CSV table of C-alpha atoms in Angstrom, one decimal:
chain,number,residue,atom,x,y,z
A,1,MET,CA,62.7,6.1,-98.8
A,2,ALA,CA,66.4,5.2,-99.6
A,3,HIS,CA,67.3,7.1,-96.4
A,4,GLU,CA,64.6,6.3,-94.4
A,5,SER,CA,65.7,2.6,-95.0
A,6,LEU,CA,69.5,2.9,-94.2
A,7,MET,CA,68.4,4.6,-90.8
A,8,ALA,CA,66.3,1.8,-89.8
A,9,GLU,CA,68.5,-0.8,-90.8
A,10,LEU,CA,71.2,1.0,-88.6
A,11,ASP,CA,68.5,0.9,-85.9
A,12,ARG,CA,68.1,-2.6,-86.2
A,13,ARG,CA,71.8,-3.6,-86.0
A,14,ARG,CA,72.4,-1.5,-83.3
A,15,GLU,CA,69.6,-2.9,-81.3
A,16,LYS,CA,71.0,-6.5,-82.3
A,17,ALA,CA,74.2,-5.6,-80.7
A,18,ARG,CA,72.6,-4.2,-77.6
A,19,SER,CA,70.5,-7.5,-77.1
A,20,MET,CA,74.4,-9.2,-76.3
A,21,GLY,CA,74.0,-13.1,-76.0
A,22,GLY,CA,69.9,-12.9,-76.0
A,23,PRO,CA,67.3,-12.5,-73.2
A,24,ALA,CA,68.0,-16.2,-72.4
A,25,LYS,CA,71.6,-16.0,-71.2
A,26,LEU,CA,70.9,-12.8,-69.7
A,27,GLU,CA,68.3,-14.1,-67.6
A,28,LYS,CA,70.5,-17.1,-66.4
A,29,ARG,CA,73.1,-14.7,-65.2
A,30,LYS,CA,70.8,-12.8,-63.5
A,31,ALA,CA,69.3,-15.8,-61.6
A,32,ARG,CA,72.8,-16.6,-60.6
A,33,GLY,CA,73.5,-12.8,-59.2
A,34,GLN,CA,76.1,-12.0,-61.8
A,35,LEU,CA,75.7,-8.5,-63.4
A,36,ASN,CA,76.3,-8.5,-67.5
A,37,ALA,CA,78.5,-6.7,-69.7
A,38,GLN,CA,76.3,-3.3,-69.7
A,39,GLU,CA,75.6,-3.5,-65.9
A,40,ARG,CA,79.1,-3.7,-65.0
A,41,MET,CA,79.6,-0.6,-67.5
A,42,ASP,CA,76.9,1.1,-65.4
A,43,VAL,CA,78.6,0.7,-62.1
A,44,LEU,CA,82.1,1.6,-63.0
A,45,THR,CA,81.5,4.2,-65.2
A,46,ASP,CA,80.0,7.9,-64.7
A,47,PRO,CA,76.3,7.8,-65.7
A,48,GLY,CA,75.8,8.7,-69.7
A,49,SER,CA,79.5,8.9,-70.0
A,50,PHE,CA,80.1,5.8,-72.1
A,51,HIS,CA,81.0,6.5,-75.6
A,52,GLU,CA,81.1,3.0,-77.2
A,53,VAL,CA,83.2,2.4,-80.3
A,54,GLY,CA,82.9,-1.1,-82.2
A,55,LEU,CA,79.2,-1.7,-81.3
A,56,LEU,CA,78.8,-3.3,-84.8
A,57,GLY,CA,81.7,-5.3,-84.6
A,58,ALA,CA,81.3,-9.1,-85.2
A,59,SER,CA,83.2,-12.4,-86.0
A,60,GLY,CA,85.6,-11.3,-88.9
A,61,VAL,CA,86.7,-15.0,-89.4
A,62,PHE,CA,83.9,-17.0,-90.4
A,63,LYS,CA,80.8,-15.2,-92.0
A,64,GLU,CA,78.3,-17.6,-90.8
A,65,ASP,CA,79.4,-16.5,-87.2
A,66,GLU,CA,78.6,-12.8,-88.0
A,67,ALA,CA,74.7,-13.2,-86.6
A,68,LYS,CA,75.7,-14.8,-83.2
A,69,THR,CA,78.7,-12.7,-82.4
A,70,PRO,CA,77.3,-9.3,-81.5
A,71,ARG,CA,80.0,-6.9,-80.6
A,72,ASP,CA,82.4,-9.9,-80.8
A,73,GLY,CA,81.8,-10.3,-77.1
A,74,LYS,CA,83.7,-7.0,-76.2
A,75,LEU,CA,82.0,-4.1,-75.2
A,76,VAL,CA,84.7,-1.1,-75.6
A,77,GLY,CA,85.0,2.6,-75.8
A,78,PHE,CA,85.7,5.5,-73.8
A,79,ALA,CA,83.9,6.8,-70.5
A,80,LYS,CA,84.5,8.8,-67.1
A,81,VAL,CA,85.4,7.8,-63.9
A,82,ASP,CA,84.8,10.9,-61.2
A,83,GLY,CA,84.8,13.2,-64.3
A,84,ARG,CA,88.1,11.7,-65.9
A,85,ASP,CA,88.1,9.9,-69.0
A,86,ILE,CA,89.2,6.2,-69.0
A,87,GLY,CA,89.5,3.8,-71.8
A,88,VAL,CA,87.3,1.1,-71.1
A,89,VAL,CA,86.8,-3.1,-71.9
A,90,ILE,CA,84.2,-5.2,-70.5
A,91,ASN,CA,83.6,-9.0,-71.8
A,92,ASP,CA,80.4,-9.9,-72.5
A,93,PHE,CA,80.6,-13.7,-71.7
A,94,THR,CA,76.9,-14.3,-73.2
A,95,VAL,CA,78.3,-14.0,-76.4
A,96,GLY,CA,81.1,-16.9,-77.2
A,97,GLY,CA,82.2,-17.1,-73.9
A,98,ALA,CA,84.0,-13.7,-74.5
A,99,SER,CA,86.5,-15.8,-75.9
A,100,THR,CA,89.5,-14.0,-77.8
A,101,SER,CA,89.1,-13.3,-82.0
A,102,ALA,CA,90.0,-11.1,-84.7
A,103,THR,CA,87.3,-8.4,-84.7
A,104,ASN,CA,87.6,-8.2,-80.9
A,105,SER,CA,91.6,-7.9,-80.4
A,106,LYS,CA,91.4,-5.1,-82.6
A,107,LYS,CA,88.6,-3.2,-80.8
A,108,ILE,CA,90.7,-3.9,-77.7
A,109,GLY,CA,94.0,-2.6,-79.2
A,110,HIS,CA,92.3,0.6,-80.0
A,111,ILE,CA,91.2,1.3,-76.9
A,112,ARG,CA,94.5,0.0,-75.3
A,113,ARG,CA,96.8,2.4,-77.7
A,114,SER,CA,94.3,5.4,-77.8
A,115,ALA,CA,94.6,5.5,-73.9
A,116,THR,CA,98.3,5.3,-73.8
A,117,GLU,CA,98.8,7.7,-76.8
A,118,LYS,CA,96.3,9.9,-75.4
A,119,GLY,CA,97.0,10.2,-71.6
A,120,PHE,CA,94.1,8.5,-69.6
A,121,PRO,CA,93.5,5.3,-67.7
A,122,PHE,CA,93.1,1.8,-69.4
A,123,VAL,CA,90.5,-0.4,-67.1
A,124,HIS,CA,89.7,-4.2,-68.6
A,125,ILE,CA,87.3,-6.1,-66.9
A,126,GLY,CA,87.6,-9.7,-67.9
A,127,GLU,CA,85.6,-12.7,-67.8
A,128,SER,CA,86.4,-15.0,-70.9
A,129,THR,CA,87.3,-18.3,-72.1
A,130,GLY,CA,90.3,-17.8,-73.5
A,131,ALA,CA,91.2,-18.0,-77.3
A,132,ARG,CA,88.2,-18.8,-79.7
A,133,LEU,CA,88.0,-22.3,-81.3
A,134,PRO,CA,88.1,-23.0,-84.5
A,135,ASP,CA,89.2,-19.4,-85.0
A,136,ALA,CA,92.7,-19.6,-83.7
A,137,MET,CA,93.3,-23.3,-85.1
A,138,GLY,CA,95.7,-24.2,-87.9
A,139,SER,CA,98.5,-21.8,-89.6
A,140,ARG,CA,96.0,-19.6,-90.9
A,141,GLY,CA,94.2,-19.1,-87.7
A,142,MET,CA,97.7,-18.6,-85.6
A,143,GLY,CA,99.0,-16.2,-88.5
A,144,ASN,CA,95.5,-14.1,-88.2
A,145,LEU,CA,94.8,-14.3,-84.3
A,146,LEU,CA,98.5,-14.4,-82.6
A,147,GLY,CA,101.2,-12.1,-82.7
A,148,ASN,CA,100.1,-9.2,-85.0
A,149,ASP,CA,100.3,-6.5,-82.5
A,150,PRO,CA,103.6,-6.1,-81.0
A,151,THR,CA,102.2,-3.5,-78.2
A,152,GLN,CA,99.8,-5.6,-77.0
A,153,PHE,CA,101.9,-6.3,-74.1
A,154,ARG,CA,104.2,-4.2,-73.9
A,155,ARG,CA,103.6,-2.1,-70.5
A,156,SER,CA,105.8,1.2,-70.3
A,157,ARG,CA,103.8,2.5,-67.6
A,158,GLU,CA,102.5,6.0,-69.6
A,159,SER,CA,99.2,5.7,-68.3
A,160,PRO,CA,97.8,3.4,-65.5
A,161,TRP,CA,95.9,0.3,-66.3
A,162,ALA,CA,93.4,-1.6,-64.0
A,163,ALA,CA,92.0,-4.9,-64.4
A,164,ALA,CA,89.2,-7.3,-62.7
A,165,ALA,CA,88.9,-11.2,-62.9
A,166,LEU,CA,85.3,-12.2,-62.6
A,167,ASP,CA,83.8,-15.3,-62.7
A,168,THR,CA,85.8,-17.6,-65.2
A,169,SER,CA,88.7,-15.6,-66.2
A,170,PHE,CA,91.1,-17.6,-68.8
A,171,GLY,CA,93.3,-16.4,-71.5
A,172,SER,CA,93.3,-12.3,-71.9
A,173,SER,CA,91.6,-11.7,-68.9
A,174,ALA,CA,94.4,-13.5,-66.7
A,175,TRP,CA,96.8,-11.7,-69.2
A,176,MET,CA,95.2,-8.2,-68.5
A,177,CYS,CA,95.3,-8.6,-64.4
A,178,CYS,CA,99.1,-10.0,-64.9
A,179,CYS,CA,100.0,-6.6,-66.7
A,180,SER,CA,98.1,-3.8,-65.0
A,181,ASP,CA,99.3,-1.7,-62.3
A,182,PHE,CA,96.0,-2.8,-59.8
A,183,SER,CA,94.0,-6.0,-60.7
A,184,VAL,CA,90.9,-7.4,-58.3
A,185,MET,CA,89.3,-10.2,-57.6
A,186,LYS,CA,86.0,-11.5,-57.0
A,187,LYS,CA,85.7,-14.4,-54.3
A,188,GLY,CA,84.4,-17.6,-55.9
A,189,SER,CA,86.2,-17.0,-59.4
A,190,ILE,CA,89.0,-18.4,-61.1
A,191,MET,CA,92.0,-16.9,-62.8
A,192,ALA,CA,94.2,-19.0,-64.7
A,193,VAL,CA,95.9,-19.8,-68.2
A,194,SER,CA,93.6,-22.2,-69.3
A,195,SER,CA,90.1,-24.1,-68.2
A,196,PRO,CA,90.4,-27.1,-66.0
A,197,ARG,CA,89.2,-29.1,-68.7
A,198,LEU,CA,91.9,-28.0,-71.1
A,199,VAL,CA,94.3,-28.6,-68.1
A,200,SER,CA,92.7,-31.8,-67.2
A,201,MET,CA,93.3,-33.1,-70.7
A,202,ALA,CA,96.9,-31.5,-70.6
A,203,ILE,CA,98.2,-33.1,-67.1
A,204,GLY,CA,96.0,-36.3,-67.7
A,205,GLU,CA,94.2,-35.7,-64.2
A,206,ALA,CA,91.5,-33.9,-62.6
A,207,VAL,CA,91.5,-30.6,-61.7
A,208,ASP,CA,89.7,-28.6,-58.7
A,209,LEU,CA,88.8,-25.0,-59.9
A,210,GLU,CA,90.2,-23.6,-56.7
A,211,GLU,CA,93.3,-25.3,-56.5
A,212,LEU,CA,93.9,-24.1,-60.3
A,213,GLY,CA,92.9,-20.3,-59.6
A,214,GLY,CA,91.1,-19.4,-56.8
A,215,TRP,CA,91.3,-16.3,-55.0
A,216,ARG,CA,93.4,-17.9,-52.4
A,217,ILE,CA,95.9,-18.9,-54.6
A,218,HIS,CA,96.5,-15.5,-55.9
A,219,ALA,CA,96.2,-13.6,-52.4
A,220,GLU,CA,98.7,-15.8,-50.8
A,221,TYR,CA,100.9,-17.5,-53.0
A,222,THR,CA,101.1,-16.0,-56.5
A,223,GLY,CA,100.2,-12.3,-55.4
A,224,LEU,CA,99.2,-11.5,-59.1
A,225,ILE,CA,96.3,-9.9,-57.3
A,226,ASP,CA,96.2,-6.9,-55.0
A,227,ARG,CA,92.4,-6.7,-53.7
A,228,PHE,CA,89.8,-9.5,-53.0
A,229,VAL,CA,85.8,-8.9,-52.9
A,230,ASP,CA,82.4,-10.4,-52.6
A,231,THR,CA,80.6,-9.1,-55.7
A,232,ASP,CA,81.0,-7.6,-58.9
A,233,GLU,CA,79.9,-4.1,-58.0
A,234,GLN,CA,82.4,-4.2,-55.1
A,235,ALA,CA,85.2,-5.2,-57.8
A,236,LEU,CA,84.3,-2.2,-59.8
A,237,GLN,CA,84.1,0.2,-57.0
A,238,GLU,CA,87.4,-1.1,-56.0
A,239,ILE,CA,88.7,0.0,-59.4
A,240,ARG,CA,86.9,3.2,-59.1
A,241,ARG,CA,88.8,3.8,-55.8
A,242,PHE,CA,91.9,2.7,-57.0
A,243,LEU,CA,91.9,5.4,-60.0
A,244,SER,CA,91.4,8.3,-57.6
A,245,TYR,CA,95.0,8.0,-56.4
A,246,MET,CA,96.2,7.8,-59.9
A,247,PRO,CA,97.3,10.7,-62.2
A,248,SER,CA,95.9,10.1,-65.5
A,249,HIS,CA,99.2,9.9,-67.2
A,250,ASN,CA,102.9,9.8,-66.0
A,251,MET,CA,103.4,13.6,-67.0
A,252,GLU,CA,101.0,14.8,-64.2
A,253,LEU,CA,100.5,14.6,-60.6
A,254,PRO,CA,98.2,12.4,-58.7
A,255,PRO,CA,94.9,14.1,-58.1
A,256,ALA,CA,94.9,16.1,-54.7
A,257,GLN,CA,91.8,16.5,-52.3
A,258,ALA,CA,90.9,18.9,-50.1
A,259,PRO,CA,91.3,17.3,-46.6
A,260,ALA,CA,88.3,16.8,-44.6
A,261,ALA,CA,88.1,18.9,-41.4
A,262,ASP,CA,88.6,15.7,-39.4
A,263,ALA,CA,91.2,14.0,-41.8
A,264,ALA,CA,93.8,14.8,-39.1
A,265,GLN,CA,93.3,12.3,-36.3
A,266,ASP,CA,94.7,12.3,-32.7
A,267,GLN,CA,98.5,11.3,-32.7
A,268,LEU,CA,99.3,10.4,-29.1
A,269,PRO,CA,97.7,6.9,-29.6
A,270,LEU,CA,101.3,6.4,-31.6
A,271,LEU,CA,102.6,5.9,-28.2
A,272,ASP,CA,100.2,3.1,-27.2
A,273,ILE,CA,100.7,1.3,-30.4
A,274,LEU,CA,104.2,1.1,-30.3
A,275,PRO,CA,105.1,-1.4,-27.7
A,276,GLU,CA,108.2,0.0,-25.0
A,277,ARG,CA,109.8,-3.7,-25.0
A,278,ARG,CA,111.8,-3.9,-28.5
A,279,THR,CA,111.1,-7.5,-28.8
A,280,GLN,CA,107.1,-7.3,-28.5
A,281,VAL,CA,105.1,-7.2,-31.9
A,282,TYR,CA,102.9,-5.0,-33.3
A,283,ASP,CA,100.7,-4.1,-36.3
A,284,MET,CA,102.5,-1.6,-38.4
A,285,ARG,CA,99.1,-1.1,-40.1
A,286,LYS,CA,97.6,0.8,-37.2
A,287,ILE,CA,100.4,3.4,-37.0
A,288,ILE,CA,99.8,3.8,-40.7
A,289,GLY,CA,96.3,4.2,-40.1
A,290,VAL,CA,96.8,6.8,-37.2
A,291,ILE,CA,99.5,8.9,-39.5
A,292,ALA,CA,97.5,9.2,-42.9
A,293,ASP,CA,94.5,10.9,-43.6
A,294,ARG,CA,91.4,9.4,-41.8
A,295,ASP,CA,89.8,6.6,-44.2
A,296,SER,CA,92.5,7.5,-46.9
A,297,VAL,CA,94.5,3.9,-46.5
A,298,PHE,CA,94.2,1.4,-49.3
A,299,GLU,CA,96.1,-1.6,-49.0
A,300,LEU,CA,97.3,-3.5,-51.5
A,301,LYS,CA,98.4,-7.6,-51.8
A,302,PRO,CA,97.2,-7.4,-48.1
A,303,ARG,CA,97.6,-11.3,-47.7
A,304,PHE,CA,100.7,-11.8,-49.9
A,305,GLY,CA,104.5,-11.2,-48.5
A,306,ARG,CA,102.9,-9.9,-45.2
A,307,ALA,CA,105.7,-8.9,-43.6
A,308,ALA,CA,105.6,-5.9,-45.8
A,309,VAL,CA,102.5,-3.4,-46.1
A,310,THR,CA,102.2,-1.3,-49.2
A,311,ALA,CA,99.7,1.1,-49.4
A,312,LEU,CA,98.2,3.9,-51.2
A,313,ALA,CA,97.0,7.0,-48.7
A,314,ARG,CA,96.8,10.6,-48.4
A,315,LEU,CA,98.4,13.4,-46.2
A,316,GLY,CA,96.9,16.2,-46.1
A,317,GLY,CA,94.4,15.3,-49.0
A,318,LYS,CA,97.8,14.4,-51.4
A,319,VAL,CA,98.6,11.2,-52.4
A,320,VAL,CA,101.5,9.3,-51.0
A,321,GLY,CA,102.3,5.5,-51.3
A,322,ILE,CA,103.5,4.0,-48.2
A,323,ILE,CA,105.7,0.8,-47.8
A,324,ALA,CA,106.2,-0.5,-44.3
A,325,ASN,CA,107.5,-3.8,-42.5
A,326,ASN,CA,105.0,-5.1,-40.2
A,327,PRO,CA,106.6,-6.9,-37.1
A,328,GLY,CA,103.6,-8.6,-36.4
A,329,VAL,CA,104.4,-10.8,-39.3
A,330,GLY,CA,107.6,-12.9,-38.9
A,331,GLY,CA,108.7,-10.1,-36.6
A,332,GLY,CA,108.9,-8.0,-39.6
A,333,ALA,CA,111.6,-10.0,-41.5
A,334,LEU,CA,111.8,-9.8,-45.6
A,335,SER,CA,110.8,-12.6,-47.1
A,336,ALA,CA,111.6,-13.1,-50.7
A,337,GLU,CA,107.8,-12.7,-51.1
A,338,ALA,CA,107.7,-9.3,-49.4
A,339,CYS,CA,110.7,-8.2,-51.7
A,340,ARG,CA,108.6,-8.6,-54.4
A,341,LYS,CA,105.7,-6.8,-53.3
A,342,ILE,CA,107.4,-3.7,-52.7
A,343,ILE,CA,109.3,-4.3,-55.6
A,344,ASP,CA,105.9,-4.3,-57.4
A,345,PHE,CA,105.0,-0.9,-55.5
A,346,GLN,CA,107.9,1.1,-55.9
A,347,VAL,CA,107.7,1.1,-59.4
A,348,MET,CA,103.8,2.0,-60.0
A,349,CYS,CA,104.8,4.6,-57.2
A,350,ASP,CA,107.8,6.1,-59.1
A,351,SER,CA,106.1,5.3,-62.7
A,352,PHE,CA,102.9,7.8,-61.8
A,353,ASN,CA,104.9,10.5,-59.6
A,354,ILE,CA,103.7,9.4,-56.2
A,355,PRO,CA,106.1,10.1,-52.8
A,356,LEU,CA,107.1,7.3,-51.2
A,357,LEU,CA,107.3,6.9,-47.4
A,358,ARG,CA,109.2,4.2,-45.9
A,359,LEU,CA,108.5,3.0,-42.1
A,360,ILE,CA,111.5,0.8,-41.2
A,361,ASP,CA,111.0,-1.7,-38.3
A,362,THR,CA,113.0,-5.1,-39.6
A,363,PRO,CA,115.4,-7.2,-38.1
A,364,GLY,CA,116.6,-8.0,-41.9
A,365,PHE,CA,116.2,-10.7,-44.5
A,366,VAL,CA,114.3,-13.8,-43.9
A,367,VAL,CA,117.2,-16.6,-44.2
A,368,GLY,CA,117.4,-20.8,-44.6
A,369,LYS,CA,117.0,-23.2,-46.7
A,370,ASP,CA,113.5,-22.2,-48.3
A,371,ALA,CA,114.6,-18.6,-48.6
A,372,GLU,CA,117.9,-19.7,-50.7
A,373,ARG,CA,115.5,-22.1,-52.7
A,374,LYS,CA,113.4,-18.9,-53.3
A,375,GLY,CA,116.0,-17.0,-54.8
A,376,ALA,CA,116.5,-14.8,-51.6
A,377,PRO,CA,119.5,-13.2,-53.0
A,378,GLY,CA,118.3,-12.4,-56.2
A,379,TRP,CA,115.1,-10.7,-54.8
A,380,ILE,CA,117.4,-8.7,-52.5
A,381,MET,CA,119.2,-7.7,-55.4
A,382,ASN,CA,116.2,-6.5,-57.3
A,383,MET,CA,114.6,-4.9,-54.4
A,384,MET,CA,118.2,-2.7,-54.1
A,385,ASN,CA,117.9,-1.9,-57.6
A,386,ALA,CA,114.3,-0.7,-57.7
A,387,THR,CA,115.0,1.0,-54.7
A,388,SER,CA,118.1,2.6,-56.2
A,389,PHE,CA,116.1,3.9,-59.1
A,390,VAL,CA,113.4,5.9,-57.5
A,391,THR,CA,113.2,9.5,-58.4
A,392,VAL,CA,109.9,10.4,-56.6
A,393,PRO,CA,110.3,11.8,-52.9
A,394,CYS,CA,111.3,9.9,-50.6
A,395,ILE,CA,111.6,9.8,-46.7
A,396,THR,CA,112.7,7.1,-44.6
A,397,LEU,CA,111.3,7.0,-41.1
A,398,ILE,CA,113.0,4.7,-38.5
A,399,VAL,CA,110.5,3.6,-36.5
A,400,ARG,CA,112.2,0.9,-34.2
A,401,LYS,CA,114.9,-1.6,-35.5
A,402,ALA,CA,116.9,-1.3,-38.6
A,403,TYR,CA,119.1,-4.0,-38.9
A,404,GLY,CA,121.9,-5.0,-41.9
A,405,ARG,CA,121.2,-4.8,-45.7
A,406,ALA,CA,117.4,-4.5,-45.1
A,407,TYR,CA,118.0,-0.8,-43.6
A,408,VAL,CA,119.3,0.1,-47.2
A,409,ALA,CA,117.1,-1.4,-48.8
A,410,MET,CA,114.3,0.1,-47.2
A,411,GLY,CA,115.3,3.1,-48.1
A,412,GLY,CA,118.1,3.9,-45.5
A,413,GLY,CA,121.2,5.6,-46.0
A,414,ARG,CA,120.9,8.0,-48.8
A,415,HIS,CA,118.3,6.1,-50.6
A,416,ASN,CA,115.8,8.8,-49.9
A,417,ASP,CA,115.4,12.6,-49.8
A,418,GLU,CA,115.4,13.0,-46.1
A,419,LEU,CA,115.9,10.0,-43.3
A,420,ILE,CA,114.3,10.4,-40.4
A,421,ALA,CA,114.0,8.1,-37.0
A,422,TRP,CA,111.6,8.1,-33.8
A,423,PRO,CA,113.6,8.0,-30.4
A,424,THR,CA,112.8,4.6,-30.1
A,425,ALA,CA,114.8,3.3,-33.2
A,426,GLU,CA,117.8,1.3,-33.2
A,427,VAL,CA,120.5,0.6,-35.9
A,428,SER,CA,123.1,-2.0,-36.5
A,429,PHE,CA,124.3,-4.5,-38.7
A,430,MET,CA,122.5,-7.3,-37.1
A,431,ASP,CA,120.1,-8.1,-34.0
A,432,PRO,CA,122.2,-7.3,-30.5
A,433,THR,CA,121.3,-10.6,-29.6
A,434,PHE,CA,123.4,-12.5,-32.5
A,435,ALA,CA,126.0,-9.8,-31.8
A,436,THR,CA,126.9,-10.4,-28.6
A,437,SER,CA,127.1,-14.1,-29.2
A,438,ILE,CA,129.4,-13.5,-32.1
A,439,VAL,CA,131.5,-10.6,-30.8
A,440,HIS,CA,131.8,-11.8,-27.2
A,441,GLY,CA,131.5,-15.4,-27.7
A,442,LEU,CA,128.6,-15.4,-25.3
A,443,GLN,CA,125.2,-16.9,-25.1
A,444,PRO,CA,122.2,-15.8,-23.7
A,445,GLY,CA,121.9,-17.2,-19.9
A,446,GLN,CA,125.7,-17.3,-19.7
A,447,GLU,CA,127.6,-14.8,-16.8
A,448,GLY,CA,128.5,-11.7,-18.7
A,449,PHE,CA,125.8,-12.1,-21.5
A,450,GLU,CA,123.7,-9.3,-20.2
A,451,ASP,CA,126.3,-6.9,-19.5
A,452,ALA,CA,127.8,-7.5,-23.3
A,453,LEU,CA,124.3,-7.3,-24.4
A,454,ASN,CA,123.6,-4.2,-23.1
A,455,HIS,CA,126.9,-2.3,-24.2
A,456,ILE,CA,126.1,-2.9,-27.8
A,457,ARG,CA,122.3,-2.1,-27.5
A,458,LYS,CA,123.9,1.1,-26.5
A,459,ALA,CA,126.0,1.7,-29.6
A,460,ASP,CA,122.8,0.9,-31.6
A,461,GLU,CA,120.6,3.7,-30.2
A,462,VAL,CA,120.0,6.6,-32.7
A,463,TRP,CA,121.5,9.2,-30.8
A,464,ASP,CA,124.8,8.7,-32.8
A,465,MET,CA,123.6,8.9,-36.4
A,466,ALA,CA,121.8,12.1,-35.3
A,467,THR,CA,125.3,13.3,-34.4
A,468,ILE,CA,127.0,12.8,-37.5
A,469,PHE,CA,124.3,13.8,-39.7
A,470,SER,CA,123.7,10.3,-41.1
A,471,LEU,CA,119.8,10.9,-40.3
A,472,GLN,CA,118.2,14.3,-40.7
A,473,ASN,CA,116.3,14.5,-38.0
A,474,ILE,CA,114.7,12.7,-34.8
A,475,ILE,CA,111.1,13.7,-34.2
A,476,LYS,CA,108.6,12.4,-31.6
A,477,PRO,CA,105.8,9.6,-32.9
A,478,GLN,CA,103.2,12.2,-32.1
A,479,GLU,CA,105.1,15.0,-34.5
A,480,THR,CA,105.5,12.8,-37.4
A,481,ARG,CA,102.2,13.8,-39.2
A,482,ASP,CA,102.8,17.3,-39.7
A,483,TYR,CA,106.2,16.7,-40.2
A,484,LEU,CA,105.9,14.7,-43.1
A,485,ILE,CA,103.1,16.7,-44.7
A,486,ARG,CA,105.9,19.5,-44.5
A,487,VAL,CA,108.9,17.8,-45.9
A,488,PHE,CA,107.1,16.1,-49.0
A,489,ASP,CA,106.1,19.7,-49.7
A,490,VAL,CA,110.0,20.4,-49.5
A,491,TYR,CA,111.1,17.5,-51.4
A,492,ARG,CA,108.8,18.0,-54.4
A,493,SER,CA,110.5,18.8,-57.8
A,494,ARG,CA,109.5,22.1,-58.6
A,495,LYS,CA,111.9,22.1,-62.0
A,496,GLY,CA,109.8,18.9,-63.3
A,497,GLY,CA,106.8,20.2,-61.6
A,498,GLY,CA,106.5,17.0,-59.2
A,499,VAL,CA,106.9,14.4,-62.3
A,500,GLY,CA,110.0,11.8,-61.8
A,501,LYS,CA,112.0,10.4,-63.9
A,502,HIS,CA,110.4,7.2,-64.5
A,503,HIS,CA,113.6,4.9,-64.7
A,504,LEU,CA,111.4,1.8,-63.3
A,505,GLN,CA,108.6,2.4,-66.0
A,506,ASN,CA,110.0,-0.4,-68.0
A,507,TRP,CA,110.3,-3.1,-65.2
A,508,PRO,CA,108.6,-6.0,-65.9
A,509,THR,CA,105.3,-7.2,-64.5
A,510,SER,CA,104.5,-10.0,-62.7
A,511,TYR,CA,108.3,-11.7,-63.1
C-alpha cells in the first residue's frame, strides 16, 4: 500500500503541475485567441517528442507560493524539430506572469547548458513580466536570484539559439531575443526592458505600448527582431524554418536537402530584372529569388537597414548566406543600420559554417551629418573587421556599381575565395559623375563634361580587372546559378570537413 500511495501522490502532483494556471486562466487565453504554453509546445515540436524536465518545480523562495506556482511558470525540456534534438523553454504566462524566480532560473540554466555542451539548438519562447516580486527584492532576493550563473548571457555560438517575443515580453523574454541568432515577434506584442507601468513611474509620464516596444520599433529602428508574424502558430513555424538552415552545432555543416526537380529556375529573367541604364533602380531581392533554389529564400531583418539584404537560402540544396546591396532603397548606399545588419549576419554564418554569397551594387556608404552622428566611421570599420575575420567559403559577385571602401567592405579585393562579375559591373573609387567634377573641375551641363564623363566611365569597366586577374571571372547573368553551385563546392574546406575557424563566434550580440 505504501508503494501504491506514493505512486498515486506522484500522479496527483503531475496532474497539478500540468494544469498550469488553472481552467479559468486557460479559458481566458483561448477566448482571446492566444495559445497556452503546452499548445505552443505542440506547434513548435515534432509530435510526441517533448521530454520534460522540472515538471514538479515550483517557487523555491516562499513556501506558501508553492501551490500556486506549478512548474514555476516555465515548461522546459528536450524535444525534436524535424527529427533533430533541441533544448526548449516555453513561458507559461498563466503562472505568475511567467516571472523569473529561483527555481525556474535553474530550470532554464539546465536546458541552456545542456544544449550548449551536448551540441543542439536552444529555443526560448518568451511571454513574461520580468523578475518576480517580492522574490527579487532586498539584498537576500538579489543575492539569491541575480548573477549566480556567469554563463547566463555568454554567447559563444557553439549551438544556434532562437527566440520568440509573444504578447507581453519583458525582462528575460527580451534578453533572450537580443542574445539569440534568430528572433521572431508577433505583431501586437510588446518587447521591452520593463512594463509600461514601471517605465511610466520611472520617467513620470504615460508610455504608449507601441512606442515603448511594439513590432514596428523593432522592425525599423532597433533591428533586434528578424521576422514579424501575425499569429503564435506562424511565429513557431518561423523558428522551425530557421532551424532547418542551421547545423545542430558549430562543428558540423548545415543540413543539405535534395533539391526539388524544379529548384532551378529559368535564369534569363535576370537580364530583364537588371536595368540597362546604370542609374535606374531595381529590387535586388528579385535577382536573389531567381539565382537561389525556388522558394528557399528566408530574408532576415527585411525592414531594418533596407539598403542591404541578408537572407538564408539554398543553392542546389545546400545552405548559403546571401548579403546584397539593394539599389531600390537609397541607391544601395550602406547606412550605419545596413552595416550592423550585415555584421550580424556575417557573424552568424561564419559561426555556423554557412558559406557566403555577396552581391555588390553600391555607390558607397551613406554620408552626411546624420550618418556621422550615428557613428558611421565606427560601423564601417566594424563591418571591415567582421568581413576580414570570415573563414567560411565566400564568393563575391559584382552586379553593377562597386565604389570606394564599400567595395572592400562588401567582400571585394581579396576578402573572398573568388571574385566574379557580370559584364555590367563597374568599379572605381567613386561615382564617375563626382569623379568627373573633382578631376576635371566640370559640372553636369557644362561644355566638355559629357566627354570627360565617358572617358572616366570607360576606365570603370570591369574588363581591366579581369586582365590583371584582380577578379577571377566575368560571367553572364544566366550562367550565375550553375557557376556558384560549382565554385562553392570547389572552395569548401576538405581539411576541416567544411567547418570554419569561427573567429567571430564571440562577437557581441545586439551591440
